[in-house]
Short mmCIF file of C-alpha atoms (C1' of nucleotides) in Angstrom, two decimals:
data_model
loop_
_atom_site.label_atom_id
_atom_site.label_comp_id
_atom_site.label_asym_id
_atom_site.label_seq_id
_atom_site.Cartn_x
_atom_site.Cartn_y
_atom_site.Cartn_z
CA MET A 28 -7.64 86.96 -173.96
CA SER A 29 -9.11 88.78 -171.02
CA ASP A 30 -6.23 91.05 -170.12
CA LYS A 31 -2.57 90.18 -170.59
CA ARG A 32 -0.05 92.90 -170.39
CA PRO A 33 3.23 91.23 -171.27
CA GLU A 34 5.16 90.35 -168.14
CA THR A 35 8.91 90.81 -167.85
CA LEU A 36 10.94 88.13 -166.12
CA THR A 37 14.52 88.36 -164.99
CA VAL A 38 16.99 85.64 -165.90
CA ASP A 39 20.02 85.24 -163.68
CA ARG A 40 22.84 82.68 -163.60
CA MET A 41 24.76 81.25 -160.68
CA SER A 42 27.41 78.61 -160.51
CA THR A 43 27.04 75.70 -158.12
CA PRO A 44 28.98 72.55 -157.30
CA VAL A 45 26.82 70.67 -159.77
CA GLY A 46 26.96 73.17 -162.57
CA GLU A 47 25.57 76.54 -163.50
CA VAL A 48 21.89 77.20 -162.87
CA LEU A 49 19.44 79.60 -164.46
CA ILE A 50 17.10 81.41 -162.13
CA VAL A 51 14.01 83.15 -163.43
CA THR A 52 12.26 85.60 -161.11
CA ASP A 53 9.30 87.90 -161.62
CA ALA A 54 8.58 91.47 -160.64
CA GLU A 55 7.35 90.41 -157.22
CA GLY A 56 10.56 88.57 -156.50
CA ALA A 57 9.01 85.13 -156.71
CA VAL A 58 10.99 82.38 -158.38
CA ARG A 59 9.34 81.20 -161.56
CA ALA A 60 11.88 78.69 -162.81
CA LEU A 61 15.22 77.20 -161.95
CA ASP A 62 17.19 74.71 -163.97
CA PHE A 63 20.69 73.75 -164.97
CA THR A 64 22.06 75.59 -167.94
CA ASP A 65 22.69 72.45 -169.92
CA PHE A 66 18.91 72.03 -170.01
CA GLU A 67 18.21 75.63 -170.82
CA ALA A 68 16.16 74.71 -173.86
CA ARG A 69 13.85 72.57 -171.79
CA MET A 70 13.34 75.30 -169.24
CA MET A 71 12.54 77.82 -171.92
CA ARG A 72 10.01 75.44 -173.34
CA LEU A 73 8.31 75.06 -169.99
CA LEU A 74 8.36 78.79 -169.45
CA ALA A 75 6.81 79.38 -172.83
CA ARG A 76 3.95 77.16 -171.79
CA HIS A 77 3.45 78.61 -168.34
CA ALA A 78 4.08 82.28 -169.01
CA PRO A 79 3.18 82.77 -172.65
CA GLY A 80 4.28 86.08 -174.05
CA ALA A 81 6.53 86.93 -171.16
CA ILE A 82 9.63 88.95 -171.92
CA LEU A 83 12.91 87.57 -170.59
CA VAL A 84 15.63 90.01 -169.69
CA PRO A 85 19.04 88.94 -168.41
CA GLY A 86 19.65 90.48 -165.03
CA ARG A 87 20.23 89.86 -161.39
CA ALA A 88 17.80 87.94 -159.23
CA PRO A 89 16.74 89.56 -155.95
CA GLU A 90 19.43 89.28 -153.30
CA PRO A 91 17.37 87.11 -150.93
CA VAL A 92 17.03 84.56 -153.68
CA ARG A 93 20.70 84.59 -154.57
CA ARG A 94 21.68 84.38 -150.92
CA ALA A 95 19.36 81.45 -150.32
CA VAL A 96 20.70 79.51 -153.27
CA SER A 97 24.29 80.12 -152.23
CA ALA A 98 23.54 79.14 -148.66
CA TYR A 99 21.85 75.94 -149.75
CA PHE A 100 24.83 74.77 -151.72
CA ASP A 101 27.15 75.85 -148.94
CA GLY A 102 25.46 73.47 -146.55
CA ASP A 103 22.51 75.40 -145.12
CA VAL A 104 20.18 72.98 -146.84
CA ARG A 105 17.05 74.50 -145.35
CA ALA A 106 17.74 77.92 -146.85
CA LEU A 107 15.36 77.36 -149.76
CA ASP A 108 12.36 76.33 -147.69
CA ALA A 109 10.81 79.76 -147.35
CA LEU A 110 11.62 81.07 -150.79
CA PRO A 111 8.50 82.29 -152.58
CA VAL A 112 7.77 80.51 -155.82
CA ARG A 113 5.05 80.86 -158.40
CA THR A 114 3.92 78.25 -160.88
CA SER A 115 0.99 77.94 -163.17
CA GLY A 116 0.37 74.37 -164.26
CA THR A 117 -2.81 72.34 -164.12
CA ALA A 118 -4.65 71.71 -160.88
CA PHE A 119 -3.10 68.30 -160.63
CA GLN A 120 0.41 69.60 -161.11
CA ALA A 121 -0.17 72.30 -158.53
CA GLU A 122 -1.12 69.64 -156.00
CA VAL A 123 1.92 67.58 -156.75
CA TRP A 124 4.32 70.49 -156.63
CA ALA A 125 2.82 71.72 -153.38
CA ALA A 126 3.19 68.25 -151.91
CA LEU A 127 6.83 68.20 -152.95
CA ARG A 128 7.66 71.17 -150.78
CA THR A 129 6.30 69.37 -147.74
CA ILE A 130 8.95 66.67 -147.92
CA PRO A 131 11.47 67.60 -145.23
CA VAL A 132 15.11 68.00 -146.08
CA GLY A 133 16.98 64.77 -145.69
CA GLU A 134 13.94 62.57 -146.32
CA THR A 135 12.61 61.00 -149.48
CA ARG A 136 9.25 59.71 -150.69
CA SER A 137 8.31 57.20 -153.31
CA TYR A 138 6.12 58.17 -156.25
CA GLY A 139 3.41 55.99 -154.76
CA GLN A 140 3.60 57.70 -151.39
CA LEU A 141 3.33 61.08 -153.03
CA ALA A 142 0.34 59.95 -155.06
CA ALA A 143 -1.35 58.69 -151.92
CA ALA A 144 -0.52 61.94 -150.14
CA ILE A 145 -2.59 63.94 -152.59
CA GLY A 146 -5.47 61.51 -152.36
CA ARG A 147 -4.96 59.76 -155.69
CA PRO A 148 -3.27 56.48 -154.87
CA GLY A 149 -3.59 55.28 -158.43
CA ALA A 150 -2.07 58.29 -160.13
CA VAL A 151 1.44 57.01 -159.69
CA ARG A 152 2.75 57.54 -163.17
CA ALA A 153 0.93 60.82 -163.47
CA VAL A 154 2.86 61.97 -160.42
CA GLY A 155 6.05 61.01 -162.18
CA LEU A 156 4.97 63.02 -165.18
CA ALA A 157 4.05 66.07 -163.13
CA ASN A 158 7.31 65.68 -161.30
CA GLY A 159 9.22 65.73 -164.53
CA SER A 160 7.55 68.91 -165.66
CA ASN A 161 8.36 70.82 -162.51
CA PRO A 162 9.77 74.13 -163.71
CA ILE A 163 11.53 75.01 -160.46
CA GLY A 164 14.25 72.49 -159.80
CA VAL A 165 15.97 72.13 -156.44
CA ILE A 166 13.73 74.67 -154.71
CA VAL A 167 10.68 72.57 -155.42
CA PRO A 168 12.44 69.37 -154.43
CA CYS A 169 11.38 66.93 -157.07
CA HIS A 170 14.69 65.20 -156.48
CA ARG A 171 13.40 63.87 -153.15
CA VAL A 172 11.09 61.46 -154.91
CA ILE A 173 12.56 58.07 -155.71
CA GLY A 174 11.36 54.64 -156.74
CA SER A 175 9.60 52.49 -154.16
CA ASN A 176 12.56 50.12 -154.19
CA GLY A 177 15.05 52.85 -153.48
CA THR A 178 16.37 53.41 -156.99
CA LEU A 179 16.55 56.99 -158.12
CA THR A 180 14.75 56.17 -161.39
CA GLY A 181 15.02 59.57 -163.02
CA TYR A 182 15.81 63.25 -162.91
CA ALA A 183 15.48 65.91 -165.52
CA GLY A 184 18.87 67.33 -164.56
CA GLY A 185 20.61 64.00 -164.74
CA LEU A 186 20.77 61.23 -162.17
CA GLU A 187 24.22 62.29 -161.06
CA ARG A 188 22.86 65.58 -159.83
CA LYS A 189 19.95 63.89 -158.10
CA ARG A 190 22.36 61.66 -156.28
CA TRP A 191 24.56 64.63 -155.32
CA LEU A 192 21.62 66.70 -154.05
CA LEU A 193 20.30 63.87 -151.89
CA ALA A 194 23.74 63.15 -150.45
CA HIS A 195 24.29 66.85 -149.82
CA GLU A 196 20.99 67.18 -148.01
CA ALA A 197 21.52 64.02 -146.02
CA ALA A 198 24.97 65.17 -144.95
CA HIS A 199 23.77 68.56 -143.71
CA ALA A 200 20.30 67.71 -142.44
CA VAL A 201 21.65 67.54 -138.87
CA MET B 7 -2.44 81.21 -164.44
CA SER B 8 -0.89 84.64 -164.22
CA ASP B 9 -3.77 86.58 -162.71
CA LYS B 10 -7.43 85.85 -163.32
CA ARG B 11 -9.98 87.46 -161.10
CA PRO B 12 -13.36 86.26 -162.35
CA GLU B 13 -14.90 88.84 -164.60
CA THR B 14 -18.55 89.81 -164.46
CA LEU B 15 -20.42 90.45 -167.68
CA THR B 16 -23.78 92.09 -168.12
CA VAL B 17 -26.46 90.48 -170.24
CA ASP B 18 -29.13 92.74 -171.68
CA ARG B 19 -32.00 92.14 -174.11
CA MET B 20 -33.50 94.39 -176.74
CA SER B 21 -36.19 93.79 -179.28
CA THR B 22 -35.57 94.59 -182.94
CA PRO B 23 -37.49 94.24 -186.19
CA VAL B 24 -35.82 90.89 -186.72
CA GLY B 25 -36.27 89.51 -183.25
CA GLU B 26 -34.93 89.96 -179.76
CA VAL B 27 -31.17 90.21 -179.32
CA LEU B 28 -28.90 89.49 -176.38
CA ILE B 29 -26.14 91.96 -175.69
CA VAL B 30 -23.23 91.09 -173.46
CA THR B 31 -21.03 93.93 -172.23
CA ASP B 32 -18.10 94.05 -169.84
CA ALA B 33 -17.09 96.38 -167.05
CA GLU B 34 -15.38 98.75 -169.48
CA GLY B 35 -18.52 99.07 -171.55
CA ALA B 36 -17.17 97.11 -174.50
CA VAL B 37 -19.49 94.74 -176.29
CA ARG B 38 -18.42 91.14 -175.88
CA ALA B 39 -21.21 89.34 -177.66
CA LEU B 40 -24.43 89.97 -179.51
CA ASP B 41 -26.78 87.39 -180.91
CA PHE B 42 -30.44 86.66 -181.45
CA THR B 43 -32.19 85.06 -178.54
CA ASP B 44 -33.23 82.01 -180.52
CA PHE B 45 -29.52 81.16 -180.70
CA GLU B 46 -28.85 81.92 -177.08
CA ALA B 47 -27.32 78.49 -176.49
CA ARG B 48 -24.80 79.00 -179.24
CA MET B 49 -23.78 82.39 -177.91
CA MET B 50 -23.32 81.02 -174.41
CA ARG B 51 -21.13 78.30 -175.80
CA LEU B 52 -18.94 80.83 -177.58
CA LEU B 53 -18.76 82.96 -174.47
CA ALA B 54 -17.75 80.01 -172.38
CA ARG B 55 -14.85 79.47 -174.71
CA HIS B 56 -13.75 83.08 -174.95
CA ALA B 57 -14.35 84.25 -171.39
CA PRO B 58 -13.97 81.13 -169.28
CA GLY B 59 -15.09 81.54 -165.72
CA ALA B 60 -16.87 84.82 -166.35
CA ILE B 61 -19.98 85.53 -164.33
CA LEU B 62 -23.06 86.57 -166.27
CA VAL B 63 -25.53 88.87 -164.59
CA PRO B 64 -28.74 90.05 -166.24
CA GLY B 65 -28.75 93.80 -166.38
CA ARG B 66 -28.78 96.85 -168.54
CA ALA B 67 -26.14 97.52 -171.16
CA PRO B 68 -24.50 100.96 -171.10
CA GLU B 69 -26.76 103.62 -172.60
CA PRO B 70 -24.43 104.43 -175.53
CA VAL B 71 -24.65 100.82 -176.60
CA ARG B 72 -28.41 100.64 -176.29
CA ARG B 73 -28.81 103.92 -178.13
CA ALA B 74 -26.55 102.80 -180.95
CA VAL B 75 -28.41 99.55 -181.43
CA SER B 76 -31.75 101.31 -181.45
CA ALA B 77 -30.49 103.92 -183.87
CA TYR B 78 -29.11 101.28 -186.23
CA PHE B 79 -32.41 99.49 -186.52
CA ASP B 80 -34.24 102.80 -186.84
CA GLY B 81 -32.26 103.63 -189.98
CA ASP B 82 -29.05 105.25 -188.77
CA VAL B 83 -27.11 102.30 -190.11
CA ARG B 84 -23.72 103.78 -189.28
CA ALA B 85 -24.51 104.07 -185.59
CA LEU B 86 -22.65 100.87 -184.72
CA ASP B 87 -19.38 101.76 -186.46
CA ALA B 88 -17.66 103.32 -183.48
CA LEU B 89 -18.97 100.97 -180.82
CA PRO B 90 -16.11 99.43 -178.83
CA VAL B 91 -15.99 95.66 -178.99
CA ARG B 92 -13.70 93.10 -177.47
CA THR B 93 -13.10 89.58 -178.65
CA SER B 94 -10.59 86.92 -177.83
CA GLY B 95 -10.31 84.28 -180.54
CA THR B 96 -7.26 82.98 -182.30
CA ALA B 97 -4.93 85.27 -184.21
CA PHE B 98 -6.54 84.24 -187.45
CA GLN B 99 -10.02 84.95 -186.18
CA ALA B 100 -8.93 88.32 -184.86
CA GLU B 101 -7.69 89.25 -188.32
CA VAL B 102 -10.89 88.17 -189.98
CA TRP B 103 -13.11 89.95 -187.49
CA ALA B 104 -11.05 93.12 -187.75
CA ALA B 105 -11.33 92.98 -191.53
CA LEU B 106 -15.08 92.64 -191.25
CA ARG B 107 -15.44 96.00 -189.56
CA THR B 108 -13.67 97.66 -192.45
CA ILE B 109 -16.42 96.75 -194.88
CA PRO B 110 -18.45 99.95 -195.31
CA VAL B 111 -22.16 99.96 -194.71
CA GLY B 112 -24.07 99.18 -197.88
CA GLU B 113 -21.25 97.16 -199.44
CA THR B 114 -20.50 93.48 -199.42
CA ARG B 115 -17.44 91.30 -199.91
CA SER B 116 -17.03 87.73 -200.99
CA TYR B 117 -15.31 85.20 -198.78
CA GLY B 118 -12.49 85.13 -201.28
CA GLN B 119 -12.07 88.89 -201.24
CA LEU B 120 -11.93 88.86 -197.47
CA ALA B 121 -9.36 86.08 -197.49
CA ALA B 122 -7.24 88.05 -199.94
CA ALA B 123 -7.62 91.18 -197.84
CA ILE B 124 -5.91 89.55 -194.89
CA GLY B 125 -3.13 88.23 -197.06
CA ARG B 126 -4.24 84.60 -197.15
CA PRO B 127 -5.88 84.13 -200.53
CA GLY B 128 -6.17 80.41 -200.00
CA ALA B 129 -7.84 80.53 -196.64
CA VAL B 130 -11.28 80.88 -198.15
CA ARG B 131 -13.09 78.24 -196.21
CA ALA B 132 -11.24 79.13 -193.07
CA VAL B 133 -12.63 82.64 -193.43
CA GLY B 134 -16.09 81.17 -193.60
CA LEU B 135 -15.42 79.21 -190.47
CA ALA B 136 -14.06 82.21 -188.60
CA ASN B 137 -17.00 84.20 -189.84
CA GLY B 138 -19.40 81.68 -188.43
CA SER B 139 -17.80 81.82 -185.02
CA ASN B 140 -18.02 85.59 -184.74
CA PRO B 141 -19.48 86.21 -181.31
CA ILE B 142 -20.66 89.75 -181.99
CA GLY B 143 -23.36 89.66 -184.63
CA VAL B 144 -24.53 92.77 -186.51
CA ILE B 145 -21.94 95.06 -184.90
CA VAL B 146 -19.12 93.01 -186.39
CA PRO B 147 -20.83 92.76 -189.76
CA CYS B 148 -20.29 89.19 -190.75
CA HIS B 149 -23.55 89.48 -192.67
CA ARG B 150 -21.78 91.62 -195.27
CA VAL B 151 -19.87 88.63 -196.57
CA ILE B 152 -21.56 86.66 -199.32
CA GLY B 153 -20.66 84.09 -201.91
CA SER B 154 -18.62 85.17 -204.89
CA ASN B 155 -21.61 84.56 -207.12
CA GLY B 156 -23.88 86.77 -205.07
CA THR B 157 -25.71 84.12 -203.08
CA LEU B 158 -25.95 84.71 -199.36
CA THR B 159 -24.72 81.18 -198.60
CA GLY B 160 -25.12 81.25 -194.83
CA TYR B 161 -25.74 83.11 -191.62
CA ALA B 162 -25.72 81.91 -188.08
CA GLY B 163 -28.85 83.92 -187.32
CA GLY B 164 -30.73 82.58 -190.30
CA LEU B 165 -30.59 83.68 -193.93
CA GLU B 166 -33.79 85.68 -193.57
CA ARG B 167 -32.11 87.99 -191.10
CA LYS B 168 -29.02 88.31 -193.30
CA ARG B 169 -31.21 89.34 -196.19
CA TRP B 170 -33.08 91.82 -194.01
CA LEU B 171 -29.93 93.39 -192.63
CA LEU B 172 -28.38 93.84 -196.07
CA ALA B 173 -31.56 95.35 -197.46
CA HIS B 174 -31.89 97.62 -194.45
CA GLU B 175 -28.32 98.85 -194.82
CA ALA B 176 -28.64 99.31 -198.57
CA ALA B 177 -31.84 101.31 -198.10
CA HIS B 178 -30.32 103.71 -195.57
CA ALA B 179 -26.74 103.91 -196.77
CA VAL B 180 -27.50 107.21 -198.54
"C1'" DA C 11 -28.11 77.05 -215.34
"C1'" DC C 12 -27.10 73.33 -212.22
"C1'" DC C 13 -24.64 69.88 -210.27
"C1'" DT C 14 -20.42 67.27 -209.25
"C1'" DT C 15 -15.58 67.13 -207.93
"C1'" DC C 16 -11.57 68.73 -205.84
"C1'" DA C 17 -8.16 71.83 -203.47
"C1'" DT C 18 -7.86 74.50 -199.56
"C1'" DG C 19 -6.96 76.58 -194.17
"C1'" DT C 20 -8.44 76.52 -189.63
"C1'" DC C 21 -10.46 74.69 -185.55
"C1'" DC C 22 -12.16 71.12 -182.41
"C1'" DG C 23 -13.00 66.84 -180.26
"C1'" DA C 24 -11.63 62.10 -179.80
"C1'" DA C 25 -8.18 58.87 -179.51
"C1'" DA C 26 -3.70 57.35 -178.96
"C1'" DA C 27 0.89 57.81 -177.28
"C1'" DC C 28 3.73 59.06 -173.74
"C1'" DC C 29 5.95 58.57 -169.15
"C1'" DG C 30 11.02 60.07 -163.81
"C1'" DC C 31 5.78 53.86 -161.42
"C1'" DG C 32 4.69 49.76 -158.98
"C1'" DA C 33 3.01 45.19 -158.13
"C1'" DG C 34 3.17 40.52 -159.37
"C1'" DA C 35 4.73 36.62 -162.11
"C1'" DC C 36 8.94 34.39 -163.80
"C1'" DT C 37 13.42 33.40 -164.41
"C1'" DT C 38 18.16 32.64 -162.82
"C1'" DG C 39 21.93 31.44 -159.94
"C1'" DG C 40 23.44 30.62 -155.52
"C1'" DC D 19 14.51 27.59 -150.97
"C1'" DC D 20 15.62 32.33 -151.49
"C1'" DA D 21 17.16 36.71 -153.42
"C1'" DA D 22 17.81 39.61 -157.00
"C1'" DG D 23 17.05 40.69 -161.70
"C1'" DT D 24 13.53 40.89 -165.82
"C1'" DC D 25 9.26 41.19 -167.95
"C1'" DT D 26 4.40 42.43 -168.35
"C1'" DC D 27 0.68 44.93 -167.57
"C1'" DG D 28 -2.45 48.38 -165.53
"C1'" DC D 29 -2.46 52.81 -163.86
"C1'" DG D 30 -3.87 58.33 -164.74
"C1'" DG D 31 -2.87 62.99 -166.36
"C1'" DT D 32 -1.01 65.49 -170.27
"C1'" DT D 33 0.37 66.20 -174.93
"C1'" DT D 34 0.23 65.27 -179.57
"C1'" DT D 35 -1.77 63.55 -183.54
"C1'" DC D 36 -5.36 62.88 -186.63
"C1'" DG D 37 -9.79 63.07 -189.01
"C1'" DG D 38 -13.78 65.64 -189.90
"C1'" DA D 39 -16.47 69.57 -190.47
"C1'" DC D 40 -17.28 74.03 -192.65
"C1'" DA D 41 -21.28 80.24 -194.06
"C1'" DT D 42 -15.92 78.68 -200.47
"C1'" DG D 43 -14.63 78.87 -205.13
"C1'" DA D 44 -13.02 77.36 -209.53
"C1'" DA D 45 -13.31 73.99 -213.13
"C1'" DG D 46 -15.57 70.73 -216.01
"C1'" DG D 47 -19.31 68.02 -217.27
"C1'" DT D 48 -24.23 67.49 -218.32
#
DNA sequence: ACCTTCATGTCCGAAAACCGCGAGACTTGG
DNA sequence: CCAAGTCTCGCGGTTTTCGGACATGAAGGT
């Protein structure tokens, strides 16, 4: 490859009302991945794809990140909005994930609406797929996308959590 | 991706007793590719795979490289031995190409011997394949590999050139 | 000698399978 | 007649699978 010095990523853990989460951050303090510990294997698989050869060291995430996550679960549901993230999927995935962060707290979109928003009205299922391979749960709010008929339809972390997150955000959206 | 500023590569041309060659070097002065101009398309295809997004600018290769190539064809057949090269194939290809440079000037190996040398006695045909996709002709001496029965069997630049190179090296190996 | 045949490892391109959907046709049951 | 559930099918990007191709070599038959 051109030039790939192995990158070291920090893996932290925090407990939340819906279970413990893993938070992966890089040297610049950007969040690279976030997922619930009961899906740790899945997250590692995604990481392996997006940051091949990276070295994972258990450690503490930067304080701003930890504070933001705590605040979010404590009711300050907008605390995650400005958190820097970094992903590395395909161009299509990048578009989808970027679009996700534009959904305001307390609102939802359907897969079709999201597809239309990125200019590909037909790519409905592809949006679902990209959604499902989002490495940064909660912060990149893939849980705000639901079926066009209002059903939740799916969530990598379990539908229960999706339901909880949406209710939590709705309750504190002010 | 992690971090990919587009890289610029320099493309030079030199004439030799067996035809004009293209030499591609990078900013650090390492040789990235070398092939005969009548197979320019093939080389570009390999480059596209190994250095995607790189920008090719016609120009002059570093003097040490040009001197070494000249010297080699003038009879100083060991002049290329220390030339820095950089490739980017698969792990298997990297092993094969590294093994190639350990074949001394004036000697040859069979595909089977080379396969055994990298610890994969069965990967005989795979060695041939990797050999054929060597982007850096002459300097990485894929021409020193011949059939176990002494036939030349194949060369991306044409068997005539393979024959010439081997004879040239044998004549000046001292 | 020469010419099959066969086993063999890797890579690449094509094709198929996979889905966190959605719209429309069809069934039920009220 | 209407509403809500079920089924079917097309959709598009990504991943996985699969089938050749190949710069071989050894064996076995003419």
